[in-house]
PDB file of C-alpha atoms and ligand atoms in Angstrom:
ATOM      1  CA  MET A   1     -10.377  59.611  57.974  1.00  0.00           C
ATOM      2  CA  ASN A   2      -9.188  61.840  55.120  1.00  0.00           C
ATOM      3  CA  ASP A   3     -11.939  63.369  52.937  1.00  0.00           C
ATOM      4  CA  PHE A   4     -10.640  61.732  49.749  1.00  0.00           C
ATOM      5  CA  PHE A   5     -10.582  58.138  51.002  1.00  0.00           C
ATOM      6  CA  GLN A   6     -12.388  55.911  48.463  1.00  0.00           C
ATOM      7  CA  THR A   7     -13.954  58.912  46.682  1.00  0.00           C
ATOM      8  CA  ASP A   8     -14.404  59.547  42.943  1.00  0.00           C
ATOM      9  CA  ILE A   9     -12.707  62.576  41.341  1.00  0.00           C
ATOM     10  CA  ILE A  10     -15.103  63.617  38.590  1.00  0.00           C
ATOM     11  CA  SER A  11     -15.132  67.407  38.571  1.00  0.00           C
ATOM     12  CA  ILE A  12     -12.915  70.104  40.025  1.00  0.00           C
ATOM     13  CA  ARG A  13     -16.174  71.900  40.811  1.00  0.00           C
ATOM     14  CA  ASP A  14     -16.376  69.524  43.783  1.00  0.00           C
ATOM     15  CA  PHE A  15     -13.183  71.042  45.235  1.00  0.00           C
ATOM     16  CA  ASN A  16     -13.286  74.042  47.526  1.00  0.00           C
ATOM     17  CA  LYS A  17     -10.098  75.840  48.554  1.00  0.00           C
ATOM     18  CA  GLU A  18      -9.641  73.593  51.578  1.00  0.00           C
ATOM     19  CA  LYS A  19      -9.818  70.413  49.479  1.00  0.00           C
ATOM     20  CA  LEU A  20      -7.402  71.827  46.908  1.00  0.00           C
ATOM     21  CA  GLU A  21      -4.978  72.764  49.635  1.00  0.00           C
ATOM     22  CA  THR A  22      -5.221  69.291  51.177  1.00  0.00           C
ATOM     23  CA  VAL A  23      -3.963  67.869  47.861  1.00  0.00           C
ATOM     24  CA  PHE A  24      -1.240  70.536  47.557  1.00  0.00           C
ATOM     25  CA  SER A  25       0.051  69.839  51.033  1.00  0.00           C
ATOM     26  CA  ALA A  26      -0.088  66.052  50.407  1.00  0.00           C
ATOM     27  CA  THR A  27       1.924  66.680  47.226  1.00  0.00           C
ATOM     28  CA  ASP A  28       4.561  68.621  49.178  1.00  0.00           C
ATOM     29  CA  LYS A  29       4.834  65.637  51.528  1.00  0.00           C
ATOM     30  CA  ILE A  30       5.054  63.152  48.640  1.00  0.00           C
ATOM     31  CA  ILE A  31       7.892  65.155  47.051  1.00  0.00           C
ATOM     32  CA  GLN A  32       9.855  65.255  50.305  1.00  0.00           C
ATOM     33  CA  MET A  33       9.129  61.672  51.376  1.00  0.00           C
ATOM     34  CA  ASN A  34      11.765  59.008  51.562  1.00  0.00           C
ATOM     35  CA  PRO A  35      11.155  56.649  48.546  1.00  0.00           C
ATOM     36  CA  ASN A  36      10.898  53.567  50.787  1.00  0.00           C
ATOM     37  CA  GLU A  37       8.238  55.226  52.921  1.00  0.00           C
ATOM     38  CA  ARG A  38       6.410  56.427  49.770  1.00  0.00           C
ATOM     39  CA  ARG A  39       6.333  52.883  48.365  1.00  0.00           C
ATOM     40  CA  GLU A  40       4.175  51.791  51.314  1.00  0.00           C
ATOM     41  CA  LEU A  41       1.291  54.104  50.318  1.00  0.00           C
ATOM     42  CA  ALA A  42      -0.106  51.836  47.585  1.00  0.00           C
ATOM     43  CA  ARG A  43       1.753  48.594  48.174  1.00  0.00           C
ATOM     44  CA  GLY A  44      -0.324  45.707  46.785  1.00  0.00           C
ATOM     45  CA  LYS A  45      -2.805  48.062  45.081  1.00  0.00           C
ATOM     46  CA  THR A  46      -3.614  48.269  41.370  1.00  0.00           C
ATOM     47  CA  LEU A  47      -4.497  51.244  39.203  1.00  0.00           C
ATOM     48  CA  GLY A  48      -6.732  50.387  36.240  1.00  0.00           C
ATOM     49  CA  TYR A  49      -6.601  52.833  33.344  1.00  0.00           C
ATOM     50  CA  LEU A  50      -9.104  53.078  30.505  1.00  0.00           C
ATOM     51  CA  PHE A  51      -8.053  55.529  27.806  1.00  0.00           C
ATOM     52  CA  PHE A  52     -10.431  55.930  24.889  1.00  0.00           C
ATOM     53  CA  GLU A  53      -8.497  58.960  23.608  1.00  0.00           C
ATOM     54  CA  PRO A  54      -4.759  59.401  23.061  1.00  0.00           C
ATOM     55  CA  SER A  55      -2.630  60.514  26.008  1.00  0.00           C
ATOM     56  CA  THR A  56       1.019  60.796  26.911  1.00  0.00           C
ATOM     57  CA  ARG A  57       1.183  62.785  30.163  1.00  0.00           C
ATOM     58  CA  THR A  58      -2.020  61.830  31.961  1.00  0.00           C
ATOM     59  CA  ARG A  59      -1.765  58.072  31.509  1.00  0.00           C
ATOM     60  CA  LEU A  60       1.991  57.819  31.991  1.00  0.00           C
ATOM     61  CA  SER A  61       2.075  60.189  34.972  1.00  0.00           C
ATOM     62  CA  PHE A  62      -0.661  58.143  36.664  1.00  0.00           C
ATOM     63  CA  GLN A  63       1.332  54.972  36.001  1.00  0.00           C
ATOM     64  CA  ALA A  64       4.574  56.566  37.216  1.00  0.00           C
ATOM     65  CA  ALA A  65       2.759  57.930  40.271  1.00  0.00           C
ATOM     66  CA  MET A  66       1.317  54.499  41.110  1.00  0.00           C
ATOM     67  CA  ALA A  67       4.763  52.872  40.729  1.00  0.00           C
ATOM     68  CA  SER A  68       6.289  55.518  43.024  1.00  0.00           C
ATOM     69  CA  LEU A  69       3.711  54.547  45.677  1.00  0.00           C
ATOM     70  CA  GLY A  70       4.640  50.853  45.399  1.00  0.00           C
ATOM     71  CA  GLY A  71       1.547  49.881  43.395  1.00  0.00           C
ATOM     72  CA  THR A  72       1.049  48.477  39.917  1.00  0.00           C
ATOM     73  CA  SER A  73      -1.006  49.504  36.880  1.00  0.00           C
ATOM     74  CA  LEU A  74      -2.882  47.688  34.158  1.00  0.00           C
ATOM     75  CA  GLY A  75      -5.255  48.891  31.528  1.00  0.00           C
ATOM     76  CA  ILE A  76      -6.343  49.848  28.062  1.00  0.00           C
ATOM     77  CA  ALA A  77      -4.224  52.495  26.379  1.00  0.00           C
ATOM     78  CA  ASP A  78      -5.782  52.022  22.971  1.00  0.00           C
ATOM     79  CA  ALA A  79      -9.461  51.143  22.688  1.00  0.00           C
ATOM     80  CA  SER A  80      -8.910  49.449  19.310  1.00  0.00           C
ATOM     81  CA  SER A  81      -7.015  46.631  21.061  1.00  0.00           C
ATOM     82  CA  SER A  82      -9.799  46.040  23.609  1.00  0.00           C
ATOM     83  CA  SER A  83     -13.126  44.208  23.382  1.00  0.00           C
ATOM     84  CA  THR A  84     -14.900  47.539  22.821  1.00  0.00           C
ATOM     85  CA  LYS A  85     -13.808  46.859  19.228  1.00  0.00           C
ATOM     86  CA  LYS A  86     -16.138  43.806  19.346  1.00  0.00           C
ATOM     87  CA  GLY A  87     -18.994  45.950  20.621  1.00  0.00           C
ATOM     88  CA  GLU A  88     -18.552  45.716  24.390  1.00  0.00           C
ATOM     89  CA  SER A  89     -20.164  48.671  26.150  1.00  0.00           C
ATOM     90  CA  LEU A  90     -18.394  51.281  28.262  1.00  0.00           C
ATOM     91  CA  ALA A  91     -20.480  50.123  31.228  1.00  0.00           C
ATOM     92  CA  ASP A  92     -19.280  46.504  30.926  1.00  0.00           C
ATOM     93  CA  THR A  93     -15.678  47.597  30.327  1.00  0.00           C
ATOM     94  CA  VAL A  94     -15.725  49.751  33.478  1.00  0.00           C
ATOM     95  CA  HIS A  95     -17.447  46.973  35.440  1.00  0.00           C
ATOM     96  CA  ILE A  96     -14.740  44.479  34.466  1.00  0.00           C
ATOM     97  CA  MET A  97     -11.897  46.903  35.174  1.00  0.00           C
ATOM     98  CA  SER A  98     -13.287  47.620  38.628  1.00  0.00           C
ATOM     99  CA  LEU A  99     -13.021  43.871  39.383  1.00  0.00           C
ATOM    100  CA  TYR A 100      -9.299  43.928  38.589  1.00  0.00           C
ATOM    101  CA  SER A 101      -8.254  47.230  40.202  1.00  0.00           C
ATOM    102  CA  ASP A 102      -8.439  49.290  43.371  1.00  0.00           C
ATOM    103  CA  VAL A 103      -8.813  52.662  41.624  1.00  0.00           C
ATOM    104  CA  LEU A 104      -9.658  53.558  38.009  1.00  0.00           C
ATOM    105  CA  VAL A 105      -8.744  56.416  35.655  1.00  0.00           C
ATOM    106  CA  LEU A 106     -10.921  57.043  32.619  1.00  0.00           C
ATOM    107  CA  ARG A 107     -10.319  59.264  29.596  1.00  0.00           C
ATOM    108  CA  HIS A 108     -13.195  59.383  27.150  1.00  0.00           C
ATOM    109  CA  PRO A 109     -14.327  61.684  24.304  1.00  0.00           C
ATOM    110  CA  LEU A 110     -17.834  62.186  25.700  1.00  0.00           C
ATOM    111  CA  ASP A 111     -18.894  64.817  28.241  1.00  0.00           C
ATOM    112  CA  GLY A 112     -20.477  63.056  31.203  1.00  0.00           C
ATOM    113  CA  SER A 113     -18.542  59.817  30.593  1.00  0.00           C
ATOM    114  CA  SER A 114     -16.716  59.862  33.942  1.00  0.00           C
ATOM    115  CA  ARG A 115     -19.825  60.592  35.977  1.00  0.00           C
ATOM    116  CA  PHE A 116     -21.588  57.721  34.199  1.00  0.00           C
ATOM    117  CA  ALA A 117     -18.637  55.343  34.682  1.00  0.00           C
ATOM    118  CA  ALA A 118     -18.353  56.217  38.381  1.00  0.00           C
ATOM    119  CA  GLU A 119     -21.917  55.000  38.854  1.00  0.00           C
ATOM    120  CA  ILE A 120     -20.941  51.632  37.336  1.00  0.00           C
ATOM    121  CA  SER A 121     -17.573  51.223  39.052  1.00  0.00           C
ATOM    122  CA  SER A 122     -17.395  49.575  42.451  1.00  0.00           C
ATOM    123  CA  LYS A 123     -14.000  51.269  42.958  1.00  0.00           C
ATOM    124  CA  PRO A 124     -13.135  54.982  43.066  1.00  0.00           C
ATOM    125  CA  LEU A 125     -12.918  56.491  39.594  1.00  0.00           C
ATOM    126  CA  ILE A 126     -10.819  59.480  38.515  1.00  0.00           C
ATOM    127  CA  ASN A 127     -11.719  61.572  35.480  1.00  0.00           C
ATOM    128  CA  GLY A 128      -8.612  61.691  33.260  1.00  0.00           C
ATOM    129  CA  GLY A 129     -10.346  63.971  30.718  1.00  0.00           C
ATOM    130  CA  SER A 130     -13.997  63.865  29.639  1.00  0.00           C
ATOM    131  CA  GLY A 131     -14.868  65.348  26.243  1.00  0.00           C
ATOM    132  CA  THR A 132     -14.722  69.145  26.180  1.00  0.00           C
ATOM    133  CA  GLU A 133     -16.010  69.199  29.729  1.00  0.00           C
ATOM    134  CA  GLU A 134     -13.260  68.726  32.310  1.00  0.00           C
ATOM    135  CA  HIS A 135      -9.797  67.485  33.206  1.00  0.00           C
ATOM    136  CA  PRO A 136      -9.757  67.899  36.994  1.00  0.00           C
ATOM    137  CA  THR A 137      -6.350  66.390  37.757  1.00  0.00           C
ATOM    138  CA  GLN A 138      -4.789  68.749  35.191  1.00  0.00           C
ATOM    139  CA  ALA A 139      -6.213  71.730  37.112  1.00  0.00           C
ATOM    140  CA  ILE A 140      -4.725  70.393  40.342  1.00  0.00           C
ATOM    141  CA  GLN A 141      -1.276  70.202  38.752  1.00  0.00           C
ATOM    142  CA  ASP A 142      -1.750  73.645  37.143  1.00  0.00           C
ATOM    143  CA  LEU A 143      -2.563  75.335  40.453  1.00  0.00           C
ATOM    144  CA  PHE A 144       0.175  73.419  42.256  1.00  0.00           C
ATOM    145  CA  THR A 145       2.675  74.696  39.653  1.00  0.00           C
ATOM    146  CA  ILE A 146       1.470  78.280  40.138  1.00  0.00           C
ATOM    147  CA  ILE A 147       1.890  77.990  43.918  1.00  0.00           C
ATOM    148  CA  ARG A 148       5.343  76.450  43.596  1.00  0.00           C
ATOM    149  CA  GLU A 149       6.521  79.061  41.102  1.00  0.00           C
ATOM    150  CA  LYS A 150       4.726  82.211  42.320  1.00  0.00           C
ATOM    151  CA  LYS A 151       4.373  81.264  46.022  1.00  0.00           C
ATOM    152  CA  LYS A 152       0.687  82.287  45.935  1.00  0.00           C
ATOM    153  CA  ILE A 153      -2.446  82.336  43.770  1.00  0.00           C
ATOM    154  CA  ASP A 154      -4.447  85.192  45.311  1.00  0.00           C
ATOM    155  CA  GLY A 155      -3.716  88.547  43.681  1.00  0.00           C
ATOM    156  CA  LEU A 156      -2.278  87.166  40.438  1.00  0.00           C
ATOM    157  CA  LYS A 157      -3.189  88.362  36.975  1.00  0.00           C
ATOM    158  CA  ILE A 158      -3.644  85.294  34.802  1.00  0.00           C
ATOM    159  CA  GLY A 159      -3.942  85.260  31.000  1.00  0.00           C
ATOM    160  CA  VAL A 160      -5.516  82.173  29.396  1.00  0.00           C
ATOM    161  CA  ALA A 161      -5.004  82.039  25.644  1.00  0.00           C
ATOM    162  CA  GLY A 162      -5.967  79.727  22.802  1.00  0.00           C
ATOM    163  CA  ASP A 163      -8.880  77.381  22.267  1.00  0.00           C
ATOM    164  CA  LEU A 164     -11.226  78.303  25.102  1.00  0.00           C
ATOM    165  CA  LYS A 165     -14.241  76.688  23.493  1.00  0.00           C
ATOM    166  CA  TYR A 166     -13.087  73.087  23.228  1.00  0.00           C
ATOM    167  CA  GLY A 167     -10.142  72.975  25.664  1.00  0.00           C
ATOM    168  CA  ARG A 168     -11.336  71.009  28.714  1.00  0.00           C
ATOM    169  CA  THR A 169      -8.278  71.975  30.760  1.00  0.00           C
ATOM    170  CA  VAL A 170      -9.428  75.610  30.577  1.00  0.00           C
ATOM    171  CA  TYR A 171     -12.795  74.834  32.207  1.00  0.00           C
ATOM    172  CA  SER A 172     -11.233  72.861  35.056  1.00  0.00           C
ATOM    173  CA  LEU A 173      -8.625  75.610  35.493  1.00  0.00           C
ATOM    174  CA  LEU A 174     -11.285  78.339  35.724  1.00  0.00           C
ATOM    175  CA  TYR A 175     -13.454  76.331  38.135  1.00  0.00           C
ATOM    176  CA  ALA A 176     -10.404  75.756  40.361  1.00  0.00           C
ATOM    177  CA  LEU A 177      -9.317  79.419  40.146  1.00  0.00           C
ATOM    178  CA  SER A 178     -12.801  80.539  41.182  1.00  0.00           C
ATOM    179  CA  ASN A 179     -11.773  79.529  44.728  1.00  0.00           C
ATOM    180  CA  TYR A 180      -9.144  82.304  44.700  1.00  0.00           C
ATOM    181  CA  ASN A 181      -9.033  86.058  44.287  1.00  0.00           C
ATOM    182  CA  VAL A 182      -7.476  86.335  40.816  1.00  0.00           C
ATOM    183  CA  ASP A 183      -7.857  88.594  37.825  1.00  0.00           C
ATOM    184  CA  VAL A 184      -8.344  86.453  34.701  1.00  0.00           C
ATOM    185  CA  HIS A 185      -8.025  87.601  31.103  1.00  0.00           C
ATOM    186  CA  LEU A 186      -9.341  85.187  28.459  1.00  0.00           C
ATOM    187  CA  ILE A 187      -7.801  85.551  24.989  1.00  0.00           C
ATOM    188  CA  SER A 188      -9.120  83.667  21.980  1.00  0.00           C
ATOM    189  CA  PRO A 189     -10.294  84.064  18.410  1.00  0.00           C
ATOM    190  CA  GLU A 190     -13.974  85.095  18.335  1.00  0.00           C
ATOM    191  CA  SER A 191     -15.089  81.598  17.257  1.00  0.00           C
ATOM    192  CA  LEU A 192     -13.228  79.946  20.165  1.00  0.00           C
ATOM    193  CA  LYS A 193     -14.528  82.066  23.044  1.00  0.00           C
ATOM    194  CA  ILE A 194     -15.367  80.396  26.338  1.00  0.00           C
ATOM    195  CA  ARG A 195     -18.752  78.589  26.420  1.00  0.00           C
ATOM    196  CA  SER A 196     -20.991  80.774  28.542  1.00  0.00           C
ATOM    197  CA  ASP A 197     -23.274  77.834  29.386  1.00  0.00           C
ATOM    198  CA  SER A 198     -20.305  76.165  31.133  1.00  0.00           C
ATOM    199  CA  THR A 199     -19.177  79.248  33.057  1.00  0.00           C
ATOM    200  CA  TYR A 200     -22.376  81.041  34.079  1.00  0.00           C
ATOM    201  CA  ASP A 201     -22.217  79.682  37.622  1.00  0.00           C
ATOM    202  CA  ILE A 202     -18.644  80.847  38.332  1.00  0.00           C
ATOM    203  CA  LYS A 203     -19.152  84.359  36.952  1.00  0.00           C
ATOM    204  CA  LYS A 204     -20.092  85.657  40.399  1.00  0.00           C
ATOM    205  CA  ARG A 205     -16.923  84.256  41.944  1.00  0.00           C
ATOM    206  CA  LEU A 206     -14.339  84.730  39.185  1.00  0.00           C
ATOM    207  CA  LYS A 207     -13.480  88.075  37.643  1.00  0.00           C
ATOM    208  CA  TYR A 208     -12.637  87.668  33.969  1.00  0.00           C
ATOM    209  CA  LYS A 209     -12.553  89.764  30.839  1.00  0.00           C
ATOM    210  CA  GLU A 210     -12.303  88.591  27.241  1.00  0.00           C
ATOM    211  CA  SER A 211     -10.450  89.804  24.159  1.00  0.00           C
ATOM    212  CA  SER A 212      -8.710  88.492  21.059  1.00  0.00           C
ATOM    213  CA  SER A 213      -5.342  90.263  21.240  1.00  0.00           C
ATOM    214  CA  LEU A 214      -2.574  88.536  23.153  1.00  0.00           C
ATOM    215  CA  GLU A 215       0.151  91.051  22.361  1.00  0.00           C
ATOM    216  CA  GLU A 216      -1.827  93.994  23.721  1.00  0.00           C
ATOM    217  CA  HIS A 217      -1.914  92.565  27.259  1.00  0.00           C
ATOM    218  CA  ILE A 218       1.087  90.240  27.487  1.00  0.00           C
ATOM    219  CA  ASP A 219       3.106  92.652  29.646  1.00  0.00           C
ATOM    220  CA  GLU A 220       0.411  92.540  32.376  1.00  0.00           C
ATOM    221  CA  PHE A 221       0.328  88.837  33.208  1.00  0.00           C
ATOM    222  CA  ASP A 222       1.932  87.023  36.137  1.00  0.00           C
ATOM    223  CA  VAL A 223       0.881  83.719  34.567  1.00  0.00           C
ATOM    224  CA  LEU A 224       0.204  83.031  30.891  1.00  0.00           C
ATOM    225  CA  TYR A 225      -1.630  79.735  30.332  1.00  0.00           C
ATOM    226  CA  VAL A 226      -1.487  78.732  26.669  1.00  0.00           C
ATOM    227  CA  THR A 227      -3.627  76.016  25.098  1.00  0.00           C
ATOM    228  CA  ARG A 228      -3.598  74.100  21.844  1.00  0.00           C
ATOM    229  CA  ILE A 229      -6.324  74.578  19.255  1.00  0.00           C
ATOM    230  CA  GLN A 230      -8.188  71.265  19.677  1.00  0.00           C
ATOM    231  CA  LYS A 231      -8.309  70.211  16.029  1.00  0.00           C
ATOM    232  CA  GLU A 232      -9.943  66.864  16.840  1.00  0.00           C
ATOM    233  CA  ARG A 233     -13.017  68.532  18.374  1.00  0.00           C
ATOM    234  CA  PHE A 234     -13.973  70.762  15.432  1.00  0.00           C
ATOM    235  CA  PRO A 235     -17.091  69.497  13.653  1.00  0.00           C
ATOM    236  CA  ASP A 236     -15.818  71.122  10.433  1.00  0.00           C
ATOM    237  CA  GLU A 237     -12.163  71.194   9.293  1.00  0.00           C
ATOM    238  CA  GLU A 238     -12.751  74.475   7.423  1.00  0.00           C
ATOM    239  CA  GLU A 239     -13.508  76.124  10.770  1.00  0.00           C
ATOM    240  CA  TYR A 240     -10.275  74.724  12.230  1.00  0.00           C
ATOM    241  CA  LEU A 241      -8.221  76.051   9.322  1.00  0.00           C
ATOM    242  CA  LYS A 242      -9.595  79.560   9.944  1.00  0.00           C
ATOM    243  CA  VAL A 243      -8.138  79.669  13.481  1.00  0.00           C
ATOM    244  CA  LYS A 244      -5.104  77.370  13.118  1.00  0.00           C
ATOM    245  CA  GLY A 245      -1.948  79.145  14.310  1.00  0.00           C
ATOM    246  CA  SER A 246      -3.902  82.058  15.837  1.00  0.00           C
ATOM    247  CA  TYR A 247      -1.343  82.543  18.615  1.00  0.00           C
ATOM    248  CA  THR A 248       2.325  81.689  18.628  1.00  0.00           C
ATOM    249  CA  ILE A 249       4.462  82.592  21.613  1.00  0.00           C
ATOM    250  CA  GLY A 250       7.976  83.302  20.388  1.00  0.00           C
ATOM    251  CA  LEU A 251      10.961  85.044  21.965  1.00  0.00           C
ATOM    252  CA  ASP A 252       9.657  88.396  20.696  1.00  0.00           C
ATOM    253  CA  LEU A 253       6.537  88.060  22.877  1.00  0.00           C
ATOM    254  CA  VAL A 254       8.377  86.572  25.861  1.00  0.00           C
ATOM    255  CA  LYS A 255      10.627  89.681  25.924  1.00  0.00           C
ATOM    256  CA  LYS A 256       7.515  91.800  26.467  1.00  0.00           C
ATOM    257  CA  MET A 257       6.413  89.757  29.498  1.00  0.00           C
ATOM    258  CA  LYS A 258       7.092  90.630  33.121  1.00  0.00           C
ATOM    259  CA  ASP A 259      10.499  89.396  34.169  1.00  0.00           C
ATOM    260  CA  ASP A 260       9.019  87.047  36.767  1.00  0.00           C
ATOM    261  CA  ALA A 261       5.993  85.922  34.712  1.00  0.00           C
ATOM    262  CA  ILE A 262       5.551  82.204  34.028  1.00  0.00           C
ATOM    263  CA  ILE A 263       4.254  80.423  30.928  1.00  0.00           C
ATOM    264  CA  LEU A 264       2.188  77.273  31.439  1.00  0.00           C
ATOM    265  CA  HIS A 265       0.697  74.861  28.892  1.00  0.00           C
ATOM    266  CA  PRO A 266      -1.078  71.566  29.652  1.00  0.00           C
ATOM    267  CA  LEU A 267       0.681  70.089  26.583  1.00  0.00           C
ATOM    268  CA  PRO A 268       0.819  68.638  23.985  1.00  0.00           C
ATOM    269  CA  ARG A 269       1.781  71.758  22.066  1.00  0.00           C
ATOM    270  CA  VAL A 270       1.665  71.979  18.306  1.00  0.00           C
ATOM    271  CA  ASP A 271       2.763  75.461  17.239  1.00  0.00           C
ATOM    272  CA  GLU A 272       1.518  77.713  20.079  1.00  0.00           C
ATOM    273  CA  ILE A 273       4.909  78.029  21.777  1.00  0.00           C
ATOM    274  CA  SER A 274       8.082  77.980  19.700  1.00  0.00           C
ATOM    275  CA  THR A 275      10.768  75.647  20.994  1.00  0.00           C
ATOM    276  CA  ASP A 276      13.296  78.450  21.557  1.00  0.00           C
ATOM    277  CA  VAL A 277      11.017  79.695  24.369  1.00  0.00           C
ATOM    278  CA  ASP A 278      11.780  76.439  26.242  1.00  0.00           C
ATOM    279  CA  GLU A 279      15.136  77.834  27.384  1.00  0.00           C
ATOM    280  CA  THR A 280      13.681  81.037  28.859  1.00  0.00           C
ATOM    281  CA  LYS A 281      13.141  81.391  32.602  1.00  0.00           C
ATOM    282  CA  GLN A 282       9.434  82.024  31.988  1.00  0.00           C
ATOM    283  CA  ALA A 283       8.899  78.559  30.470  1.00  0.00           C
ATOM    284  CA  LYS A 284       7.482  76.300  33.198  1.00  0.00           C
ATOM    285  CA  TYR A 285       5.415  73.850  31.155  1.00  0.00           C
ATOM    286  CA  PHE A 286       7.806  70.919  31.516  1.00  0.00           C
ATOM    287  CA  LYS A 287       8.011  71.492  35.248  1.00  0.00           C
ATOM    288  CA  GLN A 288       4.196  71.585  35.209  1.00  0.00           C
ATOM    289  CA  ALA A 289       4.198  68.142  33.534  1.00  0.00           C
ATOM    290  CA  GLN A 290       6.607  66.876  36.188  1.00  0.00           C
ATOM    291  CA  TYR A 291       4.265  68.095  38.922  1.00  0.00           C
ATOM    292  CA  GLY A 292       1.547  66.064  37.182  1.00  0.00           C
ATOM    293  CA  LYS A 293       3.177  62.909  38.506  1.00  0.00           C
ATOM    294  CA  ASP A 294       3.553  64.318  42.043  1.00  0.00           C
ATOM    295  CA  THR A 295       0.010  65.705  42.329  1.00  0.00           C
ATOM    296  CA  ARG A 296      -1.466  62.458  40.943  1.00  0.00           C
ATOM    297  CA  ALA A 297       0.616  60.424  43.398  1.00  0.00           C
ATOM    298  CA  ALA A 298      -0.773  62.570  46.221  1.00  0.00           C
ATOM    299  CA  LEU A 299      -4.326  62.107  44.982  1.00  0.00           C
ATOM    300  CA  LEU A 300      -3.915  58.320  44.642  1.00  0.00           C
ATOM    301  CA  ALA A 301      -2.374  58.111  48.117  1.00  0.00           C
ATOM    302  CA  LEU A 302      -5.271  60.091  49.592  1.00  0.00           C
ATOM    303  CA  ILE A 303      -7.860  57.918  47.817  1.00  0.00           C
ATOM    304  CA  LEU A 304      -6.211  54.640  48.838  1.00  0.00           C
ATOM    305  CA  ASN A 305      -5.239  55.431  52.456  1.00  0.00           C
ATOM    306  CA  GLU A 306      -7.852  56.013  55.114  1.00  0.00           C
ATOM    307  CA  ASN A 307      -5.555  58.118  57.267  1.00  0.00           C
ATOM    308  CA  SER A 308      -3.601  61.139  56.092  1.00  0.00           C
ATOM    309  CA  PHE A 309       0.122  60.563  55.684  1.00  0.00           C
TER     310      PHE A 309
HETATM  311  N1   CP B   1      -2.217  67.456  29.434  1.00  0.00           N
HETATM  312  C1   CP B   1      -2.668  66.273  28.995  1.00  0.00           C
HETATM  313  O1   CP B   1      -3.791  65.863  29.307  1.00  0.00           O
HETATM  314  O2   CP B   1      -1.799  65.604  28.188  1.00  0.00           O
HETATM  315  P1   CP B   1      -2.086  64.186  27.518  1.00  0.00           P
HETATM  316  O3   CP B   1      -3.222  64.379  26.538  1.00  0.00           O
HETATM  317  O4   CP B   1      -0.793  63.804  26.859  1.00  0.00           O
HETATM  318  O5   CP B   1      -2.493  63.236  28.608  1.00  0.00           O
END
């Protein structure tokens, strides 16, 4: 039996290197698989999605992944059109969805929401983004992109720039990277530094230094991971306005990067990467989004099939 069969995916902290590599190798197989063979992996199965925050990539890539495996999807893309608007609890909503589906994906603004929902659900539940806490399937696609583009993770120098305080993708990325031997440089405005209470336990395993200047170090990175300032999570708009537009990657900065460096971004972007960077060979963020569908298909196939494929 494969280790993922009928399991919840709540935190990337639950993944060691071996588990990550199981998903990467399943993704390689999914990409190479004949479409007819792939459509057998979730034939007759249903993905139930519950999105209490906006999403383009996560929800649609899960739906596209499920369709590519021969399954179907149903769900709530906008909480205001569901019975939560009438006061129904998250617990009841998850309970009902688990009656109609074989696997669930939840995105919710509260930290801890996925762990709570997994206790209610009778079906495996995947965290599609929980508050400022985690976005585990994003980290899987991020690391898969690095492996595909750089052929390795160990030994890389990785810059992570932007909103490190509220960006949940950053936490999942760092937890996942702590399984590898990498040199991480965190770059943010002072007020958006990484939350030490969320990283104290990986400090022994992950080497990282912190600063506020991107330009000073941009020529050192093999991977530059850029994040959006998470406007919606600031308790005070004044504080957001102070850091808005702190970093913008334009062609001037890309020219200073290593020739074979790659730029990643979980997306959506606002103004952190100018659109003329999209045409450079360093820009890999759309490819990263494409791998989101493949890695999620692999994860769904592993959760729904007892035997490896
Ligand atoms: N990266 C990501 O989570 O994008 P969405 O918010 O569009 O799902």
